[in-house]
Short mmCIF file of N, CA and C in Angstrom, two decimals:
data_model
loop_
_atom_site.label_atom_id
_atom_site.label_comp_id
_atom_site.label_asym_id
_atom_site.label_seq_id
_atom_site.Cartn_x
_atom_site.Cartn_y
_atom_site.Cartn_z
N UNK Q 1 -1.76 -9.93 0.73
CA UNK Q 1 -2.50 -10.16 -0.47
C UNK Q 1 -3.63 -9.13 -0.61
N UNK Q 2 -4.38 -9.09 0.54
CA UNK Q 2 -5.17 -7.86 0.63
C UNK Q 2 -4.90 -6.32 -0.08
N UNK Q 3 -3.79 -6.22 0.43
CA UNK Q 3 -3.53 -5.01 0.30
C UNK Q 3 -2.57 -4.76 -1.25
N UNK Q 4 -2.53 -6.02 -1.74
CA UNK Q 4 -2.66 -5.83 -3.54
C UNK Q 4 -3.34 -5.64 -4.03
N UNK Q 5 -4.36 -6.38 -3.73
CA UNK Q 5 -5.83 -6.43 -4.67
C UNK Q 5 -6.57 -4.96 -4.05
N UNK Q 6 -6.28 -4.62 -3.02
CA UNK Q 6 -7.12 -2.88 -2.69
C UNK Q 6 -6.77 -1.66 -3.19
N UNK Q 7 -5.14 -2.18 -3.45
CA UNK Q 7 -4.45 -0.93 -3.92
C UNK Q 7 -4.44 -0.67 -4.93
N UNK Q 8 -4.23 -2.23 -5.62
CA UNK Q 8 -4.13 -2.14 -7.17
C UNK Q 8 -2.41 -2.15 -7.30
N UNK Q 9 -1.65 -2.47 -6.49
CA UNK Q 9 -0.34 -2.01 -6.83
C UNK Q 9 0.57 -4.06 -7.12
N UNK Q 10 1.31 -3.62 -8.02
CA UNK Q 10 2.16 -4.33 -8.35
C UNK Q 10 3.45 -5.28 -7.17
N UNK Q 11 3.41 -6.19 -7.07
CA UNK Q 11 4.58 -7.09 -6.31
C UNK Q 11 5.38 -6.22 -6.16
N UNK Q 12 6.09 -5.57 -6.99
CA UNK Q 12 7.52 -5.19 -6.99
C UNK Q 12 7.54 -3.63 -6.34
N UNK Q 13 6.15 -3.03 -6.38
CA UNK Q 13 5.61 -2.04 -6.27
C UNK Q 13 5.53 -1.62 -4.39
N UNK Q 14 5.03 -3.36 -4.09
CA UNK Q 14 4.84 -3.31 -2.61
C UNK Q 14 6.57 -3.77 -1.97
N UNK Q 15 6.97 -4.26 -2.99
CA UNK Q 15 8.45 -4.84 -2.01
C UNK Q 15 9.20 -3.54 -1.92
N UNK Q 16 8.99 -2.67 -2.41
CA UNK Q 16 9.89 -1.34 -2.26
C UNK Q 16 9.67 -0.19 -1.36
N UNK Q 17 8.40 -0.13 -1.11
CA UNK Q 17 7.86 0.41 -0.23
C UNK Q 17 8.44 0.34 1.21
N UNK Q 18 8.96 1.64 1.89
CA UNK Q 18 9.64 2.01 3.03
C UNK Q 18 8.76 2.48 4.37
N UNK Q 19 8.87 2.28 5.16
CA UNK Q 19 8.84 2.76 6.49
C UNK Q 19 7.48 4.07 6.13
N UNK Q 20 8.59 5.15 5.70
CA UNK Q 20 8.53 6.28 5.72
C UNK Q 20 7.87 6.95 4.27
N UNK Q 21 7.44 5.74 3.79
CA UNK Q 21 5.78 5.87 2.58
C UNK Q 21 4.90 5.19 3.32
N UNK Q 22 4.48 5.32 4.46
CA UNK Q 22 3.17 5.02 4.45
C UNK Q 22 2.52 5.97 5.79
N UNK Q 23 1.86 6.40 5.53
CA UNK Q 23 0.70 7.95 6.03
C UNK Q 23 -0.16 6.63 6.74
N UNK Q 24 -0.38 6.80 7.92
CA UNK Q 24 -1.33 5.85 8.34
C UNK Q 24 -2.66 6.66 9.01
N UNK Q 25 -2.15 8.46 8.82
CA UNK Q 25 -3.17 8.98 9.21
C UNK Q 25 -4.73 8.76 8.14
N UNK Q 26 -3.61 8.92 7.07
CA UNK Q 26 -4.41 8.79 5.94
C UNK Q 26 -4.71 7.87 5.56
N UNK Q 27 -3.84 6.24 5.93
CA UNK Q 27 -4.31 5.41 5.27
C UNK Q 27 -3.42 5.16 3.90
N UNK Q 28 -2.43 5.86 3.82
CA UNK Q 28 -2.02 5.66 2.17
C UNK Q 28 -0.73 5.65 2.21
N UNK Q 29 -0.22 5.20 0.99
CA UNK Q 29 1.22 5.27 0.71
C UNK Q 29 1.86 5.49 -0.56
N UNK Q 30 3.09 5.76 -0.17
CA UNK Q 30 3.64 6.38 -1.68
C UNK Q 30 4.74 5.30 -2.23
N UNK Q 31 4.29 4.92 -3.64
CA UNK Q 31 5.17 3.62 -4.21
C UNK Q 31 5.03 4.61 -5.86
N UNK Q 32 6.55 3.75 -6.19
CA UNK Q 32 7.10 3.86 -7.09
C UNK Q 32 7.13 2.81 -8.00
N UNK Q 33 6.27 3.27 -9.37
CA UNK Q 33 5.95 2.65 -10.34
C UNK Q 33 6.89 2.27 -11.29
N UNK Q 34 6.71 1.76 -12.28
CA UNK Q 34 7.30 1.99 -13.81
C UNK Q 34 7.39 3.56 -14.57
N UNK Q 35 9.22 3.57 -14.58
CA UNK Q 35 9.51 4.65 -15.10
C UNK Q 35 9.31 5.38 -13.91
N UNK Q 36 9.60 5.08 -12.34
CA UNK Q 36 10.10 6.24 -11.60
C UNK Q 36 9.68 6.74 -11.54
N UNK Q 37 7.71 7.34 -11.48
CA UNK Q 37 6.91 7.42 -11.47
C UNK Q 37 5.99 7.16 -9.90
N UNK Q 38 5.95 8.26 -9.41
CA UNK Q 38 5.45 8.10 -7.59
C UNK Q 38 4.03 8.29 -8.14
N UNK Q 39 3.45 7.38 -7.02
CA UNK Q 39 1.86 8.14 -7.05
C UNK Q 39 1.69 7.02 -5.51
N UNK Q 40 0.45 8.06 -4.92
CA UNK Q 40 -0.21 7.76 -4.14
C UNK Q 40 -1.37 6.48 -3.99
N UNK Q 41 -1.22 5.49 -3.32
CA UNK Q 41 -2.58 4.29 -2.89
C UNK Q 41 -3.17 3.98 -1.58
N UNK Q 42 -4.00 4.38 -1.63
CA UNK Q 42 -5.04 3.68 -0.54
C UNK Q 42 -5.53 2.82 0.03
N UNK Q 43 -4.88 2.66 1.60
CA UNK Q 43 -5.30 0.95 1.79
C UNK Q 43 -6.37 1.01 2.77
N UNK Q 44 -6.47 -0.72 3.23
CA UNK Q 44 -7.59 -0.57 4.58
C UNK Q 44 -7.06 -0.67 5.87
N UNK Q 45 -7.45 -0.25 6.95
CA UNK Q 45 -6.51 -0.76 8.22
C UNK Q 45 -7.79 -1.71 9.27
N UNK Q 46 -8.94 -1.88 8.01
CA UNK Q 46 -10.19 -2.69 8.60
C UNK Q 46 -9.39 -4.29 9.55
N UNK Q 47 -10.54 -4.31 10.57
CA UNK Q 47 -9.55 -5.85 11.85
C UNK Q 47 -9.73 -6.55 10.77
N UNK Q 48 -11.36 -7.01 10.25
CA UNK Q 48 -11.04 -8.27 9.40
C UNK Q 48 -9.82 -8.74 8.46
N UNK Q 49 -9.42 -7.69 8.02
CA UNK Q 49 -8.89 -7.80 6.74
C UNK Q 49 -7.02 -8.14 7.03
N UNK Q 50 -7.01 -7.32 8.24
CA UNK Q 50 -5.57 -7.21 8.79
C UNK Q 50 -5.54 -8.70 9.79
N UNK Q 51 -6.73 -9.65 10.29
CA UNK Q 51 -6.54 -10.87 10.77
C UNK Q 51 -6.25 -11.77 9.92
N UNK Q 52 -6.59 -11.68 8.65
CA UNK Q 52 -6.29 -12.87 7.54
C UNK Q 52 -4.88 -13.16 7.18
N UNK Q 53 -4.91 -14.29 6.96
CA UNK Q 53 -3.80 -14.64 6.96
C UNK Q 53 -3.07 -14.57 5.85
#
């Protein structure tokens, strides 16, 4: 849930999301929007946030 509301990204947005979109150096990942449309989002890898349930 976190990491909807940080990203800003859509349900359908996060269920598609692979392995091999997400940069953890960076922190970010690459999802595919409406109209097939890539762009880059930014998440947190903060403990609190990753303990919640």
């Amino acid at each position: 849930m976190e990491f909807l509301y940080s990203t800003g990204c859509r349900v359908g947005e996060v269920e598609k999301i692979n392995i091999e979109d997400l940069n953890w150096e960076n922190c970010s990942a690459t999802v595919n929007g409406k109209g097939l449309k890539q762009r880059e989002v930014y998440f947190t890898t903060d403990k609190e946030v990753l303990d919640q349930p």
